[in-house]
Amino acid sequence: MCRILQAVDKTGPIKSAASEVGRSYRFVWGRLKEVEESFGAPLVDAQVGGARERRSSLTPTGRALLESFVRLQNTMHEASDACATELRRTLRRKAR
């Protein structure tokens, strides 16, 4: 879901976002609707602008979810780096 939200934010149209993440429009639309239903709030606001290309943007809920995903990813990377550093220290001590 994080990649889908990032792609919608980057590209705008859901069709372009689907292409960006290597999935079908139907898959991306279905995942968005599934998560929106579980949250009870829309994640994407799809705009139809006459002759202009259909454009989508993240709602405040969608943006908050994306920001939470990014924070979680950063926390996981930091924890993983810390564990790897500690493991290297431990292995160096045992090798002596």
N, CA, C and O atoms as a DFTB+ gen file, in Angstrom:
384 C
 N C O
     1  1       0.825      -1.183       0.000
     2  2       0.000       0.000       0.000
     3  2       0.874       1.254       0.000
     4  3       0.523       2.258      -0.620
     5  1       1.993       1.196       0.685
     6  2       2.895       2.348       0.716
     7  2       3.331       2.726      -0.695
     8  3       3.297       3.902      -1.060
     9  1       3.741       1.735      -1.492
    10  2       4.190       2.021      -2.866
    11  2       3.048       2.591      -3.703
    12  3       3.268       3.479      -4.526
    13  1       1.845       2.093      -3.502
    14  2       0.694       2.606      -4.258
    15  2       0.447       4.066      -3.903
    16  3       0.276       4.899      -4.793
    17  1       0.425       4.382      -2.610
    18  2       0.201       5.769      -2.196
    19  2       1.313       6.684      -2.703
    20  3       1.044       7.803      -3.139
    21  1       2.554       6.216      -2.647
    22  2       3.663       7.022      -3.172
    23  2       3.493       7.270      -4.667
    24  3       3.744       8.374      -5.152
    25  1       3.064       6.239      -5.395
    26  2       2.894       6.377      -6.839
    27  2       1.754       7.322      -7.183
    28  3       1.877       8.114      -8.118
    29  1       0.646       7.258      -6.449
    30  2      -0.463       8.194      -6.679
    31  2       0.019       9.613      -6.413
    32  3      -0.274      10.529      -7.182
    33  1       0.750       9.790      -5.333
    34  2       1.261      11.119      -4.987
    35  2       2.200      11.645      -6.065
    36  3       2.185      12.835      -6.381
    37  1       3.010      10.767      -6.624
    38  2       4.000      11.157      -7.632
    39  2       3.373      11.388      -9.007
    40  3       3.674      12.380      -9.670
    41  1       2.500      10.471      -9.434
    42  2       2.030      10.498     -10.810
    43  2       0.674      11.159     -11.005
    44  3       0.407      11.712     -12.072
    45  1      -0.190      11.112      -9.991
    46  2      -1.538      11.663     -10.121
    47  2      -2.546      10.621     -10.541
    48  3      -3.208      10.043      -9.679
    49  1      -2.694      10.352     -11.830
    50  2      -3.719       9.392     -12.248
    51  2      -3.482       7.994     -11.684
    52  3      -2.343       7.529     -11.638
    53  1      -4.536       7.331     -11.260
    54  2      -4.409       5.985     -10.712
    55  2      -3.848       5.033     -11.759
    56  3      -3.084       4.127     -11.428
    57  1      -4.218       5.231     -13.013
    58  2      -3.677       4.392     -14.088
    59  2      -2.157       4.522     -14.164
    60  3      -1.456       3.523     -14.326
    61  1      -1.652       5.732     -14.050
    62  2      -0.202       5.954     -14.063
    63  2       0.452       5.371     -12.815
    64  3       1.549       4.817     -12.881
    65  1      -0.231       5.499     -11.677
    66  2       0.293       4.935     -10.432
    67  2       0.387       3.413     -10.547
    68  3       1.358       2.811     -10.089
    69  1      -0.624       2.792     -11.159
    70  2      -0.613       1.340     -11.343
    71  2       0.590       0.929     -12.193
    72  3       1.281      -0.039     -11.876
    73  1       0.827       1.657     -13.252
    74  2       1.979       1.372     -14.108
    75  2       3.281       1.547     -13.334
    76  3       4.207       0.749     -13.479
    77  1       3.348       2.572     -12.526
    78  2       4.540       2.870     -11.714
    79  2       4.896       1.714     -10.779
    80  3       6.075       1.426     -10.571
    81  1       3.886       1.054     -10.217
    82  2       4.142      -0.043      -9.273
    83  2       4.066      -1.417      -9.945
    84  3       4.183      -2.445      -9.277
    85  1       3.869      -1.432     -11.269
    86  2       3.860      -2.695     -12.002
    87  2       2.638      -3.555     -11.751
    88  3       2.719      -4.783     -11.787
    89  1       1.520      -2.926     -11.500
    90  2       0.262      -3.637     -11.244
    91  2      -0.817      -3.112     -12.174
    92  3      -0.664      -2.062     -12.798
    93  1      -1.899      -3.850     -12.254
    94  2      -3.011      -3.415     -13.095
    95  2      -3.799      -2.306     -12.394
    96  3      -3.775      -2.175     -11.170
    97  1      -4.487      -1.526     -13.198
    98  2      -5.372      -0.490     -12.652
    99  2      -6.376      -1.135     -11.702
   100  3      -6.620      -0.630     -10.606
   101  1      -6.951      -2.250     -12.129
   102  2      -7.961      -2.939     -11.321
   103  2      -7.406      -3.348      -9.960
   104  3      -8.078      -3.197      -8.940
   105  1      -6.173      -3.866      -9.946
   106  2      -5.549      -4.262      -8.680
   107  2      -5.374      -3.051      -7.760
   108  3      -5.746      -3.094      -6.588
   109  1      -4.804      -1.974      -8.302
   110  2      -4.541      -0.775      -7.490
   111  2      -5.848      -0.182      -6.982
   112  3      -5.962       0.165      -5.806
   113  1      -6.832      -0.065      -7.867
   114  2      -8.134       0.480      -7.457
   115  2      -8.746      -0.391      -6.359
   116  3      -9.278       0.130      -5.378
   117  1      -8.673      -1.704      -6.519
   118  2      -9.224      -2.623      -5.526
   119  2      -8.538      -2.513      -4.179
   120  3      -9.197      -2.509      -3.139
   121  1      -7.206      -2.422      -4.194
   122  2      -6.457      -2.282      -2.916
   123  2      -6.813      -0.973      -2.230
   124  3      -7.007      -0.934      -1.015
   125  1      -6.899       0.107      -3.017
   126  2      -7.268       1.395      -2.424
   127  2      -8.639       1.306      -1.770
   128  3      -8.816       1.751      -0.636
   129  1      -9.603       0.740      -2.470
   130  2     -10.960       0.637      -1.936
   131  2     -11.007      -0.257      -0.696
   132  3     -11.727       0.033       0.259
   133  1     -10.239      -1.340      -0.718
   134  2     -10.183      -2.254       0.429
   135  2      -9.656      -1.549       1.673
   136  3     -10.230      -1.675       2.754
   137  1      -8.563      -0.807       1.518
   138  2      -7.964      -0.119       2.663
   139  2      -8.847       1.048       3.098
   140  3      -8.995       1.302       4.293
   141  1      -9.434       1.759       2.136
   142  2     -10.359       2.845       2.488
   143  2     -11.520       2.315       3.329
   144  3     -11.937       2.947       4.300
   145  1     -12.032       1.157       2.944
   146  2     -13.139       0.577       3.704
   147  2     -12.708       0.216       5.121
   148  3     -13.455       0.440       6.074
   149  1     -11.509      -0.340       5.265
   150  2     -11.040      -0.716       6.597
   151  2     -10.762       0.509       7.469
   152  3     -10.922       0.448       8.688
   153  1     -10.347       1.619       6.857
   154  2     -10.098       2.855       7.605
   155  2     -11.367       3.675       7.800
   156  3     -11.442       4.521       8.690
   157  1     -12.355       3.416       6.960
   158  2     -13.585       4.186       7.039
   159  2     -13.424       5.604       6.526
   160  3     -14.182       6.500       6.896
   161  1     -12.428       5.801       5.670
   162  2     -12.168       7.138       5.128
   163  2     -11.467       6.995       3.787
   164  3     -10.708       6.046       3.589
   165  1     -11.707       7.922       2.859
   166  2     -11.020       7.849       1.569
   167  2      -9.534       8.175       1.707
   168  3      -9.137       9.006       2.525
   169  1      -8.728       7.504       0.890
   170  2      -7.286       7.749       0.863
   171  2      -6.898       8.599      -0.338
   172  3      -5.900       9.319      -0.311
   173  1      -7.704       8.502      -1.394
   174  2      -7.415       9.191      -2.651
   175  2      -8.651       9.966      -3.084
   176  3      -9.777       9.476      -3.005
   177  1      -8.412      11.172      -3.539
   178  2      -9.470      12.008      -4.097
   179  2      -9.251      12.059      -5.606
   180  3      -8.300      12.679      -6.083
   181  1     -10.145      11.397      -6.359
   182  2     -10.021      11.368      -7.819
   183  2     -10.813      12.529      -8.403
   184  3     -12.001      12.681      -8.120
   185  1     -10.163      13.335      -9.205
   186  2     -10.800      14.490      -9.845
   187  2     -10.933      14.247     -11.332
   188  3     -10.007      13.749     -11.973
   189  1     -12.078      14.597     -11.880
   190  2     -12.279      14.542     -13.320
   191  2     -12.436      15.984     -13.759
   192  3     -13.325      16.693     -13.288
   193  1     -11.565      16.416     -14.665
   194  2     -11.547      17.827     -15.030
   195  2     -11.869      18.112     -16.476
   196  3     -11.098      18.803     -17.142
   197  1     -12.973      17.609     -16.990
   198  2     -13.364      17.905     -18.360
   199  2     -12.338      17.388     -19.348
   200  3     -12.068      16.188     -19.390
   201  1     -11.766      18.274     -20.140
   202  2     -10.790      17.875     -21.159
   203  2      -9.441      17.541     -20.544
   204  3      -8.607      16.890     -21.175
   205  1      -9.229      17.985     -19.324
   206  2      -7.955      17.698     -18.652
   207  2      -7.896      16.239     -18.229
   208  3      -8.921      15.578     -18.057
   209  1      -6.676      15.757     -18.068
   210  2      -6.452      14.380     -17.643
   211  2      -7.012      14.169     -16.241
   212  3      -6.937      15.051     -15.385
   213  1      -7.565      13.001     -16.027
   214  2      -8.054      12.666     -14.688
   215  2      -6.868      12.656     -13.733
   216  3      -5.836      12.046     -14.011
   217  1      -7.024      13.317     -12.640
   218  2      -5.936      13.492     -11.694
   219  2      -6.403      13.043     -10.314
   220  3      -7.533      13.330      -9.920
   221  1      -5.566      12.360      -9.597
   222  2      -5.882      11.922      -8.244
   223  2      -4.858      12.506      -7.287
   224  3      -3.707      12.745      -7.654
   225  1      -5.285      12.728      -6.077
   226  2      -4.366      13.209      -5.049
   227  2      -4.720      12.521      -3.737
   228  3      -5.834      12.032      -3.551
   229  1      -3.757      12.495      -2.845
   230  2      -3.984      11.891      -1.540
   231  2      -4.861      12.799      -0.693
   232  3      -4.696      14.019      -0.692
   233  1      -5.785      12.193       0.020
   234  2      -6.580      12.934       1.004
   235  2      -5.712      13.118       2.249
   236  3      -4.638      12.524       2.340
   237  1      -6.154      13.922       3.200
   238  2      -5.384      14.026       4.448
   239  2      -5.170      12.655       5.119
   240  3      -4.105      12.406       5.684
   241  1      -6.160      11.784       5.058
   242  2      -6.004      10.439       5.624
   243  2      -4.964       9.644       4.838
   244  3      -4.131       8.955       5.426
   245  1      -5.013       9.740       3.514
   246  2      -4.036       9.053       2.674
   247  2      -2.630       9.545       2.930
   248  3      -1.692       8.751       3.006
   249  1      -2.475      10.857       3.065
   250  2      -1.153      11.432       3.328
   251  2      -0.646      11.003       4.709
   252  3       0.531      10.680       4.868
   253  1      -1.538      11.002       5.705
   254  2      -1.141      10.579       7.055
   255  2      -0.708       9.115       7.059
   256  3       0.262       8.752       7.725
   257  1      -1.433       8.270       6.308
   258  2      -1.065       6.863       6.229
   259  2       0.292       6.699       5.547
   260  3       1.135       5.929       6.008
   261  1       0.498       7.417       4.459
   262  2       1.788       7.349       3.760
   263  2       2.917       7.803       4.681
   264  3       3.960       7.152       4.743
   265  1       2.727       8.896       5.387
   266  2       3.760       9.391       6.308
   267  2       4.036       8.377       7.410
   268  3       5.185       8.214       7.823
   269  1       2.996       7.690       7.895
   270  2       3.184       6.653       8.918
   271  2       3.991       5.484       8.364
   272  3       4.873       4.957       9.041
   273  1       3.686       5.079       7.123
   274  2       4.452       4.010       6.474
   275  2       5.921       4.403       6.363
   276  3       6.804       3.601       6.666
   277  1       6.181       5.617       5.937
   278  2       7.564       6.077       5.751
   279  2       8.291       6.106       7.095
   280  3       9.443       5.681       7.181
   281  1       7.632       6.602       8.141
   282  2       8.255       6.604       9.476
   283  2       8.561       5.181       9.934
   284  3       9.630       4.921      10.485
   285  1       7.625       4.260       9.707
   286  2       7.832       2.867      10.091
   287  2       9.006       2.266       9.326
   288  3       9.835       1.570       9.911
   289  1       9.082       2.531       8.025
   290  2      10.212       2.027       7.229
   291  2      11.530       2.576       7.750
   292  3      12.505       1.835       7.876
   293  1      11.569       3.867       8.052
   294  2      12.803       4.472       8.569
   295  2      13.196       3.859       9.902
   296  3      14.373       3.587      10.136
   297  1      12.225       3.638      10.775
   298  2      12.500       3.024      12.067
   299  2      13.040       1.609      11.894
   300  3      13.971       1.201      12.588
   301  1      12.446       0.865      10.962
   302  2      12.905      -0.507      10.710
   303  2      14.322      -0.514      10.151
   304  3      15.134      -1.355      10.539
   305  1      14.632       0.415       9.242
   306  2      15.996       0.488       8.693
   307  2      17.002       0.845       9.776
   308  3      18.087       0.266       9.829
   309  1      16.656       1.785      10.634
   310  2      17.558       2.173      11.721
   311  2      17.796       1.002      12.670
   312  3      18.929       0.755      13.084
   313  1      16.728       0.280      13.014
   314  2      16.866      -0.869      13.913
   315  2      17.705      -1.961      13.259
   316  3      18.543      -2.582      13.913
   317  1      17.482      -2.194      11.978
   318  2      18.250      -3.206      11.244
   319  2      19.731      -2.831      11.200
   320  3      20.599      -3.680      11.400
   321  1      20.011      -1.555      10.936
   322  2      21.409      -1.095      10.911
   323  2      22.065      -1.261      12.276
   324  3      23.219      -1.678      12.370
   325  1      21.329      -0.933      13.331
   326  2      21.871      -1.058      14.684
   327  2      22.154      -2.523      15.011
   328  3      23.185      -2.833      15.608
   329  1      21.261      -3.413      14.633
   330  2      21.471      -4.847      14.875
   331  2      22.684      -5.362      14.098
   332  3      23.482      -6.137      14.626
   333  1      22.816      -4.933      12.856
   334  2      23.951      -5.368      12.037
   335  2      25.266      -4.872      12.630
   336  3      26.253      -5.607      12.660
   337  1      25.280      -3.637      13.099
   338  2      26.481      -3.073      13.717
   339  2      26.850      -3.859      14.968
   340  3      28.017      -4.190      15.175
   341  1      25.857      -4.159      15.804
   342  2      26.108      -4.917      17.027
   343  2      26.585      -6.330      16.709
   344  3      27.460      -6.854      17.399
   345  1      26.031      -6.943      15.691
   346  2      26.454      -8.283      15.295
   347  2      27.902      -8.271      14.820
   348  3      28.674      -9.164      15.172
   349  1      28.282      -7.271      14.024
   350  2      29.680      -7.174      13.572
   351  2      30.622      -7.025      14.759
   352  3      31.676      -7.659      14.799
   353  1      30.250      -6.189      15.727
   354  2      31.086      -6.013      16.937
   355  2      31.250      -7.323      17.677
   356  3      32.350      -7.685      18.094
   357  1      30.145      -8.028      17.834
   358  2      30.174      -9.310      18.545
   359  2      31.061     -10.313      17.821
   360  3      31.850     -11.015      18.453
   361  1      30.939     -10.383      16.525
   362  2      31.745     -11.327      15.745
   363  2      33.227     -10.962      15.785
   364  3      34.083     -11.845      15.827
   365  1      33.532      -9.669      15.773
   366  2      34.946      -9.251      15.869
   367  2      35.531      -9.628      17.222
   368  3      36.675     -10.077      17.303
   369  1      34.751      -9.448      18.286
   370  2      35.240      -9.788      19.622
   371  2      35.492     -11.297      19.726
   372  3      36.481     -11.729      20.318
   373  1      34.601     -12.079      19.153
   374  2      34.760     -13.545      19.241
   375  2      35.906     -14.038      18.377
   376  3      36.484     -15.088      18.657
   377  1      36.245     -13.292      17.325
   378  2      37.315     -13.696      16.419
   379  2      38.685     -13.454      17.039
   380  3      39.675     -14.019      16.575
   381  1      38.760     -12.650      18.051
   382  2      40.056     -12.331      18.677
   383  2      40.588     -13.439      19.498
   384  3      41.664     -13.313      20.082
